[in-house]
Coordinates of C-alpha atoms in Angstrom, one line a residue:
X1 CA 0.2 0.4 0.0
X2 CA 1.1 3.5 -0.6
X3 CA 2.2 5.4 2.4
X4 CA -0.3 7.6 4.0
X5 CA 0.4 11.6 3.3
X6 CA -0.4 12.7 6.9
X7 CA 0.9 10.7 9.9
X8 CA 1.6 11.7 13.3
X9 CA 5.1 12.1 12.7
X10 CA 4.5 14.4 10.0
X11 CA 2.7 16.9 12.0
X12 CA 4.2 19.9 13.4
X13 CA 6.7 18.7 16.0
X14 CA 5.8 21.8 18.3
X15 CA 2.1 20.4 18.6
X16 CA 3.5 17.2 19.6
X17 CA 5.5 18.5 22.2
X18 CA 2.6 19.8 24.0
X19 CA 1.9 18.2 27.3
X20 CA -1.0 15.6 27.0
X21 CA -2.5 16.0 30.4
X22 CA -2.5 12.1 30.5
X23 CA -3.5 12.0 34.2
X24 CA -6.4 14.6 33.7
X25 CA -7.7 13.0 30.7
X26 CA -7.7 9.6 32.6
X27 CA -9.7 10.5 35.3
X28 CA -12.1 12.8 33.2
X29 CA -12.8 9.6 30.7
X30 CA -13.2 7.4 33.7
X31 CA -15.7 9.8 35.5
X32 CA -17.6 9.8 32.1
X33 CA -17.8 5.8 31.8
X34 CA -18.9 6.0 35.7
X35 CA -21.5 8.9 35.3
X36 CA -23.1 6.5 32.2
X37 CA -22.7 3.2 34.2
X38 CA -24.6 4.9 37.0
X39 CA -27.1 6.0 34.8
X40 CA -27.8 2.5 33.2
X41 CA -26.4 0.0 36.1
X42 CA -27.9 1.7 39.3
X43 CA -26.3 0.3 42.6
X44 CA -23.1 -0.3 40.3
X45 CA -21.1 2.1 42.4
X46 CA -20.9 2.8 46.4
X47 CA -22.2 6.4 45.2
X48 CA -25.2 7.4 43.2
X49 CA -24.0 10.5 41.7
X50 CA -20.7 12.0 40.6
X51 CA -20.0 15.5 42.5
X52 CA -17.6 17.2 39.6
X53 CA -15.1 19.5 41.3
X54 CA -13.0 19.9 38.3
X55 CA -14.7 22.4 36.2
X56 CA -14.4 25.6 36.3
X57 CA -17.8 26.4 34.4
X58 CA -20.4 27.9 36.7
X59 CA -23.4 27.6 34.7
X60 CA -22.8 24.0 34.2
X61 CA -22.6 23.5 37.8
X62 CA -26.4 24.8 38.1
X63 CA -25.5 28.7 38.3
X64 CA -28.2 30.8 37.2
X65 CA -27.3 33.7 34.8
X66 CA -27.7 36.8 35.7
X67 CA -31.1 38.2 34.4
X68 CA -30.2 41.8 33.4
X69 CA -27.4 40.9 31.3
X70 CA -29.3 38.1 29.9
X71 CA -32.4 40.5 29.3
X72 CA -30.2 42.8 27.0
X73 CA -28.7 40.0 25.0
X74 CA -32.0 38.7 24.2
X75 CA -33.7 42.0 23.3
X76 CA -30.2 42.7 20.9
X77 CA -30.6 39.2 18.9
X78 CA -34.1 39.9 18.7
X79 CA -34.8 43.6 18.1
X80 CA -38.3 42.9 17.3
X81 CA -39.3 42.3 20.6
X82 CA -38.5 46.1 21.1
X83 CA -41.3 46.7 19.0
X84 CA -43.9 44.7 21.4
X85 CA -45.9 45.9 23.7
X86 CA -45.7 42.7 25.7
X87 CA -42.0 43.9 26.2
X88 CA -42.4 46.6 28.3
X89 CA -44.1 44.0 31.5
X90 CA -41.1 41.1 30.5
X91 CA -38.1 43.1 30.9
X92 CA -36.9 45.5 32.7
X93 CA -37.1 49.4 31.5
X94 CA -33.2 49.5 32.2
X95 CA -32.3 46.5 29.9
X96 CA -34.7 48.1 27.2
X97 CA -33.0 51.5 27.2
X98 CA -29.7 49.5 27.2
X99 CA -30.2 47.5 24.3
X100 CA -32.0 50.6 22.4
X101 CA -28.4 52.0 22.8
X102 CA -26.4 48.8 22.2
X103 CA -28.4 48.3 18.8
X104 CA -27.7 51.7 17.8
X105 CA -23.8 51.2 17.4
X106 CA -24.8 48.6 14.7
X107 CA -25.3 49.2 11.0
X108 CA -29.5 48.0 10.5
X109 CA -29.3 47.6 13.9
X110 CA -28.4 43.8 14.1
X111 CA -25.8 41.7 15.8
X112 CA -25.4 39.3 13.0
X113 CA -22.4 41.2 11.2
X114 CA -19.0 42.0 11.4
X115 CA -17.8 44.4 13.9
X116 CA -14.7 46.5 13.7
X117 CA -11.8 43.6 14.2
X118 CA -10.5 45.8 17.2
X119 CA -14.4 45.4 18.5
X120 CA -17.3 47.6 18.5
X121 CA -15.9 51.2 18.7
X122 CA -19.2 52.1 21.4
X123 CA -18.8 49.1 23.4
X124 CA -14.8 50.0 23.5
X125 CA -15.9 53.2 24.8
X126 CA -17.9 52.1 27.3
X127 CA -15.4 49.4 28.7
X128 CA -12.8 52.1 28.9
X129 CA -15.3 54.0 31.3
X130 CA -15.3 51.1 33.4
X131 CA -11.7 50.8 33.5
X132 CA -11.3 54.1 34.4
X133 CA -13.9 54.0 37.1
X134 CA -12.7 50.9 38.4
X135 CA -8.6 52.1 38.3
X136 CA -8.9 55.8 39.0
X137 CA -6.5 56.2 36.1
X138 CA -7.7 57.1 32.3
X139 CA -8.2 54.3 29.9
X140 CA -8.0 54.9 26.3
X141 CA -10.9 52.8 24.0
X142 CA -8.0 52.6 21.2
X143 CA -6.0 50.4 23.9
X144 CA -8.8 47.9 24.0
X145 CA -9.4 44.7 22.0
X146 CA -12.5 42.8 22.1
X147 CA -11.6 39.3 22.2
X148 CA -13.2 35.6 22.3
X149 CA -12.3 35.3 26.0
X150 CA -9.0 35.7 27.3
X151 CA -7.0 32.6 25.5
X152 CA -6.7 34.1 22.3
X153 CA -5.2 37.6 23.4
X154 CA -2.9 35.8 25.2
X155 CA -1.6 33.9 21.9
X156 CA -1.5 36.7 20.7
X157 CA 0.8 38.6 22.5
X158 CA 2.7 35.2 22.5
X159 CA 2.9 35.6 18.7
X160 CA 3.8 39.3 19.1
X161 CA 6.8 38.6 21.9
X162 CA 8.2 35.2 20.8
X163 CA 11.0 35.2 17.9
X164 CA 12.4 32.0 18.4
X165 CA 13.6 29.5 21.1
X166 CA 16.2 31.9 22.8
X167 CA 13.0 34.2 23.6
X168 CA 11.3 32.9 26.8
X169 CA 8.6 33.9 29.4
X170 CA 8.8 33.7 33.4
X171 CA 5.7 32.1 34.0
X172 CA 4.1 31.1 37.6
X173 CA 4.3 27.5 38.7
X174 CA 1.6 26.4 39.6
X175 CA -0.3 28.2 36.5
X176 CA -3.1 27.6 34.1
X177 CA -1.7 25.0 31.1
X178 CA -2.8 28.1 28.3
X179 CA 0.7 29.5 29.2
X180 CA 2.8 26.8 28.9
X181 CA 0.6 25.1 26.0
X182 CA 0.8 28.7 24.3
X183 CA 4.6 29.2 24.6
X184 CA 5.1 25.4 23.4
X185 CA 3.3 26.6 20.3
X186 CA 5.6 29.2 19.9
X187 CA 8.6 27.7 20.2
X188 CA 9.1 29.8 23.2
X189 CA 11.4 28.9 26.4
X190 CA 9.4 28.5 29.4
X191 CA 10.9 30.3 32.5
X192 CA 9.3 28.8 35.7
X193 CA 9.0 30.9 38.9
X194 CA 7.8 28.9 41.6
X195 CA 4.8 30.6 43.5
X196 CA 5.6 31.0 47.8
X197 CA 3.2 28.3 49.3
X198 CA 4.4 29.1 53.0
X199 CA 3.2 32.7 52.2
X200 CA -0.1 32.0 50.5
X201 CA 1.1 31.7 47.1
X202 CA 2.7 35.1 46.6
X203 CA 5.7 35.8 44.6
X204 CA 8.7 35.7 46.3
X205 CA 10.8 38.4 44.9
X206 CA 14.2 36.7 45.4
X207 CA 13.0 33.5 43.6
X208 CA 12.4 35.8 40.4
X209 CA 15.5 37.5 39.9
X210 CA 17.0 34.4 40.2
X211 CA 15.2 32.7 37.8
X212 CA 15.5 35.9 35.6
X213 CA 19.4 36.1 36.0
X214 CA 19.5 32.0 35.2
X215 CA 17.9 32.4 32.0
X216 CA 19.9 35.0 30.7
X217 CA 23.0 33.4 31.7
X218 CA 22.1 30.8 29.6
X219 CA 21.3 33.1 26.8
X220 CA 18.0 33.4 26.6
X221 CA 16.2 36.5 25.8
X222 CA 13.2 36.6 28.6
X223 CA 10.7 39.0 27.4
X224 CA 7.8 39.2 29.8
X225 CA 6.3 37.9 32.8
X226 CA 2.8 36.4 33.5
X227 CA 0.8 37.2 36.6
X228 CA -2.5 35.6 37.3
X229 CA -4.1 37.4 40.4
X230 CA -6.4 36.1 41.5
X231 CA -4.7 32.8 41.0
X232 CA -5.5 29.9 38.9
X233 CA -5.2 27.3 40.2
X234 CA -4.2 28.4 43.5
X235 CA -7.2 30.6 44.7
X236 CA -4.8 33.4 45.9
X237 CA -4.9 37.1 45.9
X238 CA -1.7 39.0 46.0
X239 CA -1.0 41.7 48.4
X240 CA -0.6 45.3 47.1
X241 CA 3.2 45.4 48.3
X242 CA 3.6 42.2 46.2
X243 CA 1.9 43.8 43.2
X244 CA 4.1 47.0 43.5
X245 CA 7.4 44.8 43.7
X246 CA 6.3 43.0 40.7
X247 CA 5.6 46.2 38.7
X248 CA 9.1 47.8 39.8
X249 CA 10.5 44.5 38.7
X250 CA 9.4 44.6 35.3
X251 CA 9.8 48.5 34.9
X252 CA 14.0 47.9 36.0
X253 CA 13.9 44.3 33.9
X254 CA 12.4 46.0 30.9
X255 CA 10.1 43.2 31.0
X256 CA 6.5 43.2 29.5
X257 CA 4.1 42.3 32.3
X258 CA 1.1 40.2 31.5
X259 CA -1.6 40.4 34.0
X260 CA -4.4 37.9 33.6
X261 CA -7.3 39.3 35.7
X262 CA -10.2 37.4 34.7
X263 CA -11.3 36.1 38.1
X264 CA -11.1 40.0 39.2
X265 CA -14.8 39.9 40.7
X266 CA -14.4 36.7 42.6
X267 CA -13.0 37.6 45.9
X268 CA -14.0 35.2 48.9
X269 CA -12.5 37.2 51.4
X270 CA -13.5 40.1 53.3
X271 CA -9.2 41.0 54.4
X272 CA -8.1 40.8 50.8
X273 CA -9.6 43.3 47.7
X274 CA -8.6 43.1 43.8
X275 CA -6.3 46.2 42.3
X276 CA -5.3 46.0 38.8
X277 CA -1.8 46.1 37.6
X278 CA -3.0 48.8 35.8
X279 CA -3.9 50.7 39.0
X280 CA -0.8 49.7 40.5
X281 CA 1.4 51.2 38.4
X282 CA -0.6 54.5 38.0
X283 CA -0.3 54.8 41.7
X284 CA 3.4 54.5 41.7
X285 CA 3.1 57.4 39.0
X286 CA 4.2 55.0 36.3
X287 CA 4.1 57.0 33.2
X288 CA 2.9 55.8 29.7
X289 CA 6.6 55.0 28.7
X290 CA 7.7 53.3 32.1
X291 CA 6.1 50.0 32.0
X292 CA 4.5 47.9 28.7
X293 CA 1.7 46.2 30.6
X294 CA -1.0 43.9 29.0
X295 CA -4.0 43.3 30.9
X296 CA -6.6 40.2 30.3
X297 CA -10.2 39.8 31.4
X298 CA -13.1 37.5 30.6
X299 CA -17.1 37.0 30.8
X300 CA -16.4 33.5 31.7
X301 CA -14.5 33.6 35.4
X302 CA -16.5 36.4 37.5
X303 CA -20.0 35.9 39.2
X304 CA -21.2 35.6 36.1
X305 CA -19.7 32.9 34.6
X306 CA -21.2 33.2 31.3
X307 CA -18.1 30.8 29.4
X308 CA -20.0 29.9 26.7
X309 CA -20.5 33.5 25.8
X310 CA -16.5 33.5 24.9
X311 CA -16.4 37.4 25.6
X312 CA -13.0 38.9 26.7
X313 CA -10.5 42.0 25.9
X314 CA -7.3 43.0 26.5
X315 CA -5.9 46.3 27.3
X316 CA -2.5 47.0 26.1
X317 CA -0.5 50.3 27.7
X318 CA 3.0 51.6 27.5
X319 CA 3.2 50.7 23.9
X320 CA 4.3 52.8 21.2
X321 CA 1.9 53.7 17.9
X322 CA 4.6 51.5 16.1
X323 CA 3.9 48.6 18.2
X324 CA 0.3 49.3 18.8
X325 CA 0.1 49.1 14.9
X326 CA 1.5 45.6 14.5
X327 CA -0.7 44.5 17.6
X328 CA -3.5 45.7 15.5
X329 CA -2.4 43.9 12.6
X330 CA -2.4 40.4 14.3
X331 CA -5.7 41.3 15.4
X332 CA -7.1 42.1 12.1
X333 CA -6.0 38.1 11.1
X334 CA -9.7 37.5 12.7
X335 CA -12.5 39.2 11.2
X336 CA -13.6 40.3 14.6
X337 CA -14.6 38.6 18.3
X338 CA -18.7 37.2 18.6
X339 CA -20.7 40.0 19.2
X340 CA -22.8 38.5 22.1
X341 CA -19.1 38.4 23.6
X342 CA -18.5 42.0 22.9
X343 CA -21.8 43.3 23.9
X344 CA -21.6 41.2 27.4
X345 CA -17.9 42.3 28.3
X346 CA -19.4 45.9 28.1
X347 CA -22.5 45.2 30.5
X348 CA -19.6 43.3 33.0
X349 CA -17.5 46.5 32.9
X350 CA -21.1 49.2 33.3
X351 CA -23.6 46.9 35.2
X352 CA -26.5 48.7 36.8
X353 CA -26.3 51.8 38.6
X354 CA -28.2 52.8 41.3
X355 CA -30.8 54.8 39.9
X356 CA -31.6 52.2 37.2
X357 CA -34.5 49.2 37.7
X358 CA -32.3 46.1 37.7
X359 CA -29.6 47.7 40.3
X360 CA -31.2 46.1 43.6
X361 CA -31.8 42.5 41.9
X362 CA -28.4 42.7 39.8
X363 CA -27.1 43.3 43.4
X364 CA -28.5 40.9 45.1
X365 CA -27.8 38.1 42.4
X366 CA -24.2 39.0 42.4
X367 CA -23.7 39.1 46.5
X368 CA -25.7 35.7 47.0
X369 CA -23.5 34.0 44.5
X370 CA -20.1 35.7 46.0
X371 CA -21.5 35.1 49.3
X372 CA -22.0 31.5 48.5
X373 CA -18.5 30.9 47.0
X374 CA -17.2 32.4 50.1
X375 CA -19.2 30.0 52.1
X376 CA -18.1 27.0 50.3
X377 CA -14.6 27.8 50.2
X378 CA -14.4 28.4 53.7
X379 CA -16.2 25.2 54.6
X380 CA -13.7 23.3 52.0
X381 CA -10.5 24.8 53.6
X382 CA -11.9 24.0 57.0
X383 CA -12.6 20.5 56.2
X384 CA -9.6 19.4 54.6
X385 CA -7.1 21.6 57.1
X386 CA -8.5 18.8 59.5
X387 CA -7.2 15.9 57.7
X388 CA -4.0 14.3 57.9
X389 CA -1.3 15.1 56.0
X390 CA -3.3 17.9 54.2
X391 CA -2.8 21.5 54.2
X392 CA -4.8 24.0 52.4
X393 CA -4.1 27.6 52.1
X394 CA -6.7 30.0 53.0
X395 CA -9.3 30.6 49.5
X396 CA -8.9 34.1 48.9
X397 CA -10.6 34.2 45.2
X398 CA -10.9 32.8 42.0
X399 CA -13.1 29.9 42.5
X400 CA -10.7 27.2 43.6
X401 CA -9.0 25.3 46.5
X402 CA -5.5 23.7 46.1
X403 CA -4.3 21.5 48.9
X404 CA -1.0 19.8 49.5
X405 CA -0.9 16.4 49.9
X406 CA 1.8 14.6 52.0
X407 CA 1.6 11.4 50.3
X408 CA 2.9 7.9 52.0
X409 CA 6.0 6.3 50.5
X410 CA 3.6 3.2 49.8
X411 CA 1.4 5.2 48.1
X412 CA 4.1 7.0 45.7
X413 CA 5.5 3.5 45.3
X414 CA 2.2 2.3 44.3
X415 CA 1.6 5.0 41.7
X416 CA 4.9 4.4 40.3
X417 CA 4.3 0.7 39.7
X418 CA 1.5 2.0 37.4
X419 CA 3.7 4.4 35.7
X420 CA 1.6 7.6 36.9
X421 CA 2.1 10.5 39.2
X422 CA 1.1 9.9 42.5
X423 CA -1.7 12.9 42.7
X424 CA -2.8 11.3 39.4
X425 CA -3.0 8.0 41.4
X426 CA -4.8 9.6 44.4
X427 CA -7.1 11.8 42.4
X428 CA -8.1 8.2 40.4
X429 CA -8.7 6.2 43.7
X430 CA -10.7 9.3 44.9
X431 CA -13.0 9.0 41.6
X432 CA -13.1 5.6 42.0
X433 CA -14.6 5.3 45.9
X434 CA -16.5 8.5 45.9
X435 CA -17.2 9.8 42.7
X436 CA -15.3 13.2 43.4
X437 CA -13.5 14.8 40.4
X438 CA -10.3 16.9 41.4
X439 CA -7.4 17.7 39.1
X440 CA -4.1 16.2 40.0
X441 CA -1.4 19.1 40.4
X442 CA 0.8 17.8 38.3
X443 CA -1.1 19.3 35.3
X444 CA -0.9 23.0 36.8
X445 CA 2.9 22.1 37.6
X446 CA 4.6 22.1 41.3
X447 CA 7.3 22.4 43.3
X448 CA 9.1 18.9 42.4
X449 CA 8.4 16.1 45.1
X450 CA 5.3 18.1 46.3
X451 CA 2.0 16.8 45.6
X452 CA -1.3 18.8 45.4
X453 CA -5.2 19.1 43.6
X454 CA -7.4 21.6 42.3
X455 CA -11.1 21.9 43.6
X456 CA -13.7 24.3 42.5
X457 CA -16.1 25.6 44.8
X458 CA -18.6 25.6 42.3
X459 CA -21.0 22.6 43.3
X460 CA -24.2 23.4 45.0
X461 CA -23.8 24.9 48.6
X462 CA -26.0 21.7 49.7
X463 CA -23.8 19.3 48.4
X464 CA -20.6 20.4 50.2
X465 CA -21.1 18.5 53.2
X466 CA -21.5 15.6 51.0
X467 CA -18.3 16.0 49.5
X468 CA -16.5 17.0 52.9
X469 CA -18.3 13.4 54.6
X470 CA -17.0 11.1 51.5
X471 CA -13.8 12.8 51.2
X472 CA -13.1 12.5 54.6
X473 CA -13.7 8.8 54.9
X474 CA -12.0 8.4 51.6
X475 CA -9.0 10.2 53.0
X476 CA -8.7 8.4 56.0
X477 CA -9.0 5.0 54.7
X478 CA -6.3 5.7 51.7
X479 CA -3.5 7.2 54.8
X480 CA -4.7 3.7 56.4
X481 CA -3.7 1.7 53.5
X482 CA -0.7 3.3 52.5
X483 CA 0.6 4.1 55.8
X484 CA 4.3 3.4 56.4

């Protein structure tokens, strides 16, 4: 037979070099199989439902969308409703007014056409005003690029910054695999810096400097620094002092600061507040040319949890006009981001105000969701810290806890016999015995010799006691089985 034209070996080697996350995939596939077995063969497992604590997808976990946002989207997508008398009784007055105003931004008042490749100008104006209000420093709408969530602009910036394998990006460990994967695809060198678990996952500046100098001594041109705040998978919120150190570090070392701030609305503790890196830089007196900063936000990850809408933006500051032209060039490779996501991003950055009809209900929905997150996180952390050989930092933001496991040597040996990571072995055993699905820490990276797992705080609040009782019973039995 003639040889096949396309084989795995003939594919782009950068794609083949991507981490497979086999442990995570194995857990997800097994959970899907168990779900089917529970449905078709009741009683086949020691539990009757799967608890999906691996998903950072609020609405798939039962969270309801924010009413005002969906009202505006519905009216924009079907303007015919605005001409019906019944609409005034079905929709809030401010949603109707907002939809009319948004539709006026589009030719023929329809959301079915392309927009400007950078995003609809009027929506960018609204978002810029929201950023200005949030930070207390001006935002230029020309610095805003509306995108399909946060992933595309992150890939976009990697395209712009990375020239060859000698270029590198400082990236936190642990962190979301989006960054490491993007760097692999671009052929960049990952320069890891480890977050300090003993300090609530803060950034230790001495380690950051050590990693930077070490990379440069090997001939790596370090172009940028990624910071995720609030953290994924760690659920931490950086101290303002730490943020100031990071800004000064990037200014001094001439690094582009890539600030992932998609969880900025999700703060789970009263003693921490979100402050954007743009606000921090401005408060330090940084001018337009002092630091190059790219900030990412999306509609997927706040209290609204609109993951499927794929809305987001990046704001670029400190870039000269010639560099901005190149950013625009890359952005123009896509006709535009989806219009529903653009609209929703504008609503997120400009929600109802106190004089609006929807203000009270919108605030109640928001506060209810965030309060639930806070209670669930507190219950999980408290329960996990009561367990033998488990420590869990306080959940401060985002939607995760990231506990550390001190696994017995026998458990580590058992994992090695099965040619799998110890935290994957633990997570698979957890799934088989309890139906709880978590993500092994090895997916995100961790200090060698340490083991973690990421667990979301998104299950319905009434399921948290079930999670705690199942997890506690499993862990105690696991530790006894593998006790050294």
